[in-house]
């Protein structure tokens, strides 16, 4: 027996199971990627698939659709240009996709705003809500995320709650007539959003 021939055959035979299993797995995964939509409106956001679909937002929407998603969430929608919002809306309409939530206002991550009862901060919040209404109409959104902001350690929790409720009540007055819904996002105090109301 020739040693070189033996080694070559051993390498080929030893690698065979790995090569074939990889090909079988690849074929199976390709078959699983079909245009079958999910039963629920799961809403990924921009950036989740940029390594697969590229940086272009419209290409990302198409990729989401091709993978079975029929909804989109975009926290930063309000801050995008009107032309970008229109392009996103047009693409989603052509695919019969639903716009999920977007953030409707400036969120205070480190200082109290709605909890404080500060009338100037409440006015700012309500102005942000007003500005979000045409955005929602433009992108066919029905829901907006609202985060009450940081707790006010100088006030009892009952007063903070009353302040937040008052701001939310006024925001409801603006949104109800437009048939838009605020989504009050419950943030996890213990894992990644410490200090949020």
Tab-separated table of C-alpha atoms in Angstrom:
chain	number	residue	atom	x	y	z
A	1	UNK	CA	0.000	0.000	0.000
A	2	UNK	CA	1.258	3.446	-0.888
A	3	UNK	CA	1.244	5.828	1.994
A	4	UNK	CA	0.351	8.954	-0.060
A	5	UNK	CA	-2.625	7.291	-1.711
A	6	UNK	CA	-3.790	5.963	1.660
A	7	UNK	CA	-3.627	9.451	3.246
A	8	UNK	CA	-5.511	11.093	0.345
A	9	UNK	CA	-8.275	8.479	0.471
A	10	UNK	CA	-8.480	8.766	4.255
A	11	UNK	CA	-8.885	12.543	4.086
A	12	UNK	CA	-11.571	12.321	1.401
A	13	UNK	CA	-13.469	9.574	3.213
A	14	UNK	CA	-13.088	11.330	6.562
A	15	UNK	CA	-14.455	14.603	5.185
A	16	UNK	CA	-17.336	12.983	3.290
A	17	UNK	CA	-19.850	12.928	6.193
A	18	UNK	CA	-19.236	16.619	6.928
A	19	UNK	CA	-19.538	17.675	3.297
A	20	UNK	CA	-22.740	15.738	2.664
A	21	UNK	CA	-24.368	16.779	5.951
A	22	UNK	CA	-23.593	20.415	5.148
A	23	UNK	CA	-25.147	20.078	1.690
A	24	UNK	CA	-28.221	18.340	3.097
A	25	UNK	CA	-28.627	21.013	5.785
A	26	UNK	CA	-28.231	23.803	3.233
A	27	UNK	CA	-30.863	22.243	0.969
A	28	UNK	CA	-33.252	21.799	3.880
A	29	UNK	CA	-32.808	25.371	5.096
A	30	UNK	CA	-33.332	26.715	1.562
A	31	UNK	CA	-36.595	24.772	1.374
A	32	UNK	CA	-37.710	26.259	4.694
A	33	UNK	CA	-37.286	29.794	3.343
A	34	UNK	CA	-40.524	30.201	1.479
A	35	UNK	CA	-43.067	32.950	1.098
A	36	UNK	CA	-45.327	31.442	3.739
A	37	UNK	CA	-46.283	34.270	6.113
A	38	UNK	CA	-46.336	33.948	9.881
A	39	UNK	CA	-49.765	33.506	11.455
A	40	UNK	CA	-49.238	36.585	13.647
A	41	UNK	CA	-48.051	40.060	12.662
A	42	UNK	CA	-44.536	39.846	14.041
A	43	UNK	CA	-42.889	43.207	13.385
A	44	UNK	CA	-39.111	43.294	13.040
A	45	UNK	CA	-37.372	46.654	12.853
A	46	UNK	CA	-34.836	48.154	10.503
A	47	UNK	CA	-31.321	46.897	11.032
A	48	UNK	CA	-32.240	43.386	12.134
A	49	UNK	CA	-31.531	41.978	8.668
A	50	UNK	CA	-29.077	44.516	7.263
A	51	UNK	CA	-26.357	41.862	7.018
A	52	UNK	CA	-28.642	39.873	4.716
A	53	UNK	CA	-30.582	42.603	2.928
A	54	UNK	CA	-28.125	45.499	2.931
A	55	UNK	CA	-28.383	49.042	4.279
A	56	UNK	CA	-31.255	50.184	2.039
A	57	UNK	CA	-34.502	50.377	4.041
A	58	UNK	CA	-36.694	49.377	1.099
A	59	UNK	CA	-34.548	46.292	0.471
A	60	UNK	CA	-34.853	45.409	4.156
A	61	UNK	CA	-38.658	45.637	3.939
A	62	UNK	CA	-38.636	43.330	0.914
A	63	UNK	CA	-36.367	40.888	2.753
A	64	UNK	CA	-38.706	40.894	5.780
A	65	UNK	CA	-41.665	40.219	3.522
A	66	UNK	CA	-39.835	37.407	1.719
A	67	UNK	CA	-39.134	35.784	5.097
A	68	UNK	CA	-42.800	35.772	6.106
A	69	UNK	CA	-43.134	39.002	8.083
A	70	UNK	CA	-46.181	41.140	7.350
A	71	UNK	CA	-45.547	44.043	9.730
A	72	UNK	CA	-42.770	46.501	10.570
A	73	UNK	CA	-41.799	48.373	13.726
A	74	UNK	CA	-39.684	51.505	13.449
A	75	UNK	CA	-39.008	53.433	16.642
A	76	UNK	CA	-37.249	56.170	14.687
A	77	UNK	CA	-39.952	56.708	12.047
A	78	UNK	CA	-40.896	60.161	13.369
A	79	UNK	CA	-37.327	61.391	12.825
A	80	UNK	CA	-37.059	60.165	9.227
A	81	UNK	CA	-37.525	62.574	6.329
A	82	UNK	CA	-40.986	62.872	4.782
A	83	UNK	CA	-39.676	61.434	1.500
A	84	UNK	CA	-38.252	58.399	3.330
A	85	UNK	CA	-41.532	57.936	5.205
A	86	UNK	CA	-43.411	58.059	1.903
A	87	UNK	CA	-41.085	55.491	0.303
A	88	UNK	CA	-41.463	53.154	3.280
A	89	UNK	CA	-45.242	53.569	3.254
A	90	UNK	CA	-45.465	52.972	-0.489
A	91	UNK	CA	-43.363	49.809	-0.325
A	92	UNK	CA	-45.347	48.437	2.608
A	93	UNK	CA	-48.654	49.192	0.865
A	94	UNK	CA	-47.484	47.380	-2.272
A	95	UNK	CA	-46.706	44.320	-0.123
A	96	UNK	CA	-49.880	44.664	1.976
A	97	UNK	CA	-47.777	44.997	5.140
A	98	UNK	CA	-48.923	46.662	8.374
A	99	UNK	CA	-47.038	49.447	10.102
A	100	UNK	CA	-46.508	48.620	13.750
A	101	UNK	CA	-45.511	51.065	16.457
A	102	UNK	CA	-43.160	54.014	16.276
A	103	UNK	CA	-42.040	56.255	19.132
A	104	UNK	CA	-44.249	59.345	19.258
A	105	UNK	CA	-42.195	61.661	21.469
A	106	UNK	CA	-38.841	62.483	22.993
A	107	UNK	CA	-38.094	59.992	25.748
A	108	UNK	CA	-36.333	61.216	28.866
A	109	UNK	CA	-34.075	58.355	29.913
A	110	UNK	CA	-32.208	60.103	32.746
A	111	UNK	CA	-34.442	62.854	34.119
A	112	UNK	CA	-38.127	63.083	35.049
A	113	UNK	CA	-40.538	64.589	32.559
A	114	UNK	CA	-44.137	63.301	32.674
A	115	UNK	CA	-43.733	62.080	36.254
A	116	UNK	CA	-42.590	65.511	37.439
A	117	UNK	CA	-45.766	67.445	36.701
A	118	UNK	CA	-43.665	70.133	34.991
A	119	UNK	CA	-46.116	71.957	32.698
A	120	UNK	CA	-43.417	72.929	30.190
A	121	UNK	CA	-42.358	69.278	29.779
A	122	UNK	CA	-46.006	68.266	29.498
A	123	UNK	CA	-46.489	70.853	26.719
A	124	UNK	CA	-43.410	69.497	24.939
A	125	UNK	CA	-44.829	65.961	25.174
A	126	UNK	CA	-48.206	67.037	23.788
A	127	UNK	CA	-46.520	68.960	20.967
A	128	UNK	CA	-44.549	65.808	20.086
A	129	UNK	CA	-47.810	63.846	20.018
A	130	UNK	CA	-49.364	66.428	17.662
A	131	UNK	CA	-46.317	66.177	15.377
A	132	UNK	CA	-46.670	62.386	15.311
A	133	UNK	CA	-50.233	62.429	13.974
A	134	UNK	CA	-49.302	63.324	10.366
A	135	UNK	CA	-46.441	60.809	10.529
A	136	UNK	CA	-48.906	58.096	11.523
A	137	UNK	CA	-51.250	59.083	8.697
A	138	UNK	CA	-48.378	59.153	6.198
A	139	UNK	CA	-47.141	55.644	7.053
A	140	UNK	CA	-50.584	54.138	7.785
A	141	UNK	CA	-49.756	53.520	11.437
A	142	UNK	CA	-52.445	53.011	14.039
A	143	UNK	CA	-50.227	52.720	17.110
A	144	UNK	CA	-47.611	54.942	18.739
A	145	UNK	CA	-45.268	54.015	21.561
A	146	UNK	CA	-45.278	56.300	24.587
A	147	UNK	CA	-42.793	56.042	27.471
A	148	UNK	CA	-43.591	58.157	30.566
A	149	UNK	CA	-39.890	58.651	31.276
A	150	UNK	CA	-37.732	58.657	34.351
A	151	UNK	CA	-39.178	58.523	37.856
A	152	UNK	CA	-39.108	61.676	39.966
A	153	UNK	CA	-37.420	60.697	43.213
A	154	UNK	CA	-38.571	63.932	44.860
A	155	UNK	CA	-42.249	62.938	44.644
A	156	UNK	CA	-44.398	60.170	46.072
A	157	UNK	CA	-45.348	57.509	43.516
A	158	UNK	CA	-49.048	58.434	43.723
A	159	UNK	CA	-48.276	62.025	42.649
A	160	UNK	CA	-46.061	60.788	39.823
A	161	UNK	CA	-48.816	58.446	38.656
A	162	UNK	CA	-51.355	61.283	38.723
A	163	UNK	CA	-48.982	63.468	36.675
A	164	UNK	CA	-48.466	60.730	34.084
A	165	UNK	CA	-52.213	60.032	33.864
A	166	UNK	CA	-52.930	63.731	33.298
A	167	UNK	CA	-50.437	63.883	30.415
A	168	UNK	CA	-51.749	60.668	28.879
A	169	UNK	CA	-55.346	61.882	29.186
A	170	UNK	CA	-54.497	65.045	27.246
A	171	UNK	CA	-52.653	63.003	24.619
A	172	UNK	CA	-55.725	60.772	24.274
A	173	UNK	CA	-57.806	63.865	23.519
A	174	UNK	CA	-55.503	64.537	20.559
A	175	UNK	CA	-55.287	60.960	19.281
A	176	UNK	CA	-58.789	59.608	19.807
A	177	UNK	CA	-60.384	61.776	17.125
A	178	UNK	CA	-57.706	60.574	14.679
A	179	UNK	CA	-58.406	56.916	15.550
A	180	UNK	CA	-54.830	56.448	16.756
A	181	UNK	CA	-53.786	54.439	19.793
A	182	UNK	CA	-51.033	55.094	22.319
A	183	UNK	CA	-49.105	52.013	23.343
A	184	UNK	CA	-47.722	52.483	26.831
A	185	UNK	CA	-44.546	50.427	26.770
A	186	UNK	CA	-43.779	48.484	29.946
A	187	UNK	CA	-40.010	48.734	30.399
A	188	UNK	CA	-38.106	46.299	32.590
A	189	UNK	CA	-36.743	48.201	35.564
A	190	UNK	CA	-34.542	45.291	36.645
A	191	UNK	CA	-32.734	44.318	33.443
A	192	UNK	CA	-32.181	47.223	31.065
A	193	UNK	CA	-34.365	50.267	31.800
A	194	UNK	CA	-33.596	51.179	35.402
A	195	UNK	CA	-35.366	54.258	36.664
A	196	UNK	CA	-38.167	54.293	34.101
A	197	UNK	CA	-41.716	54.839	35.347
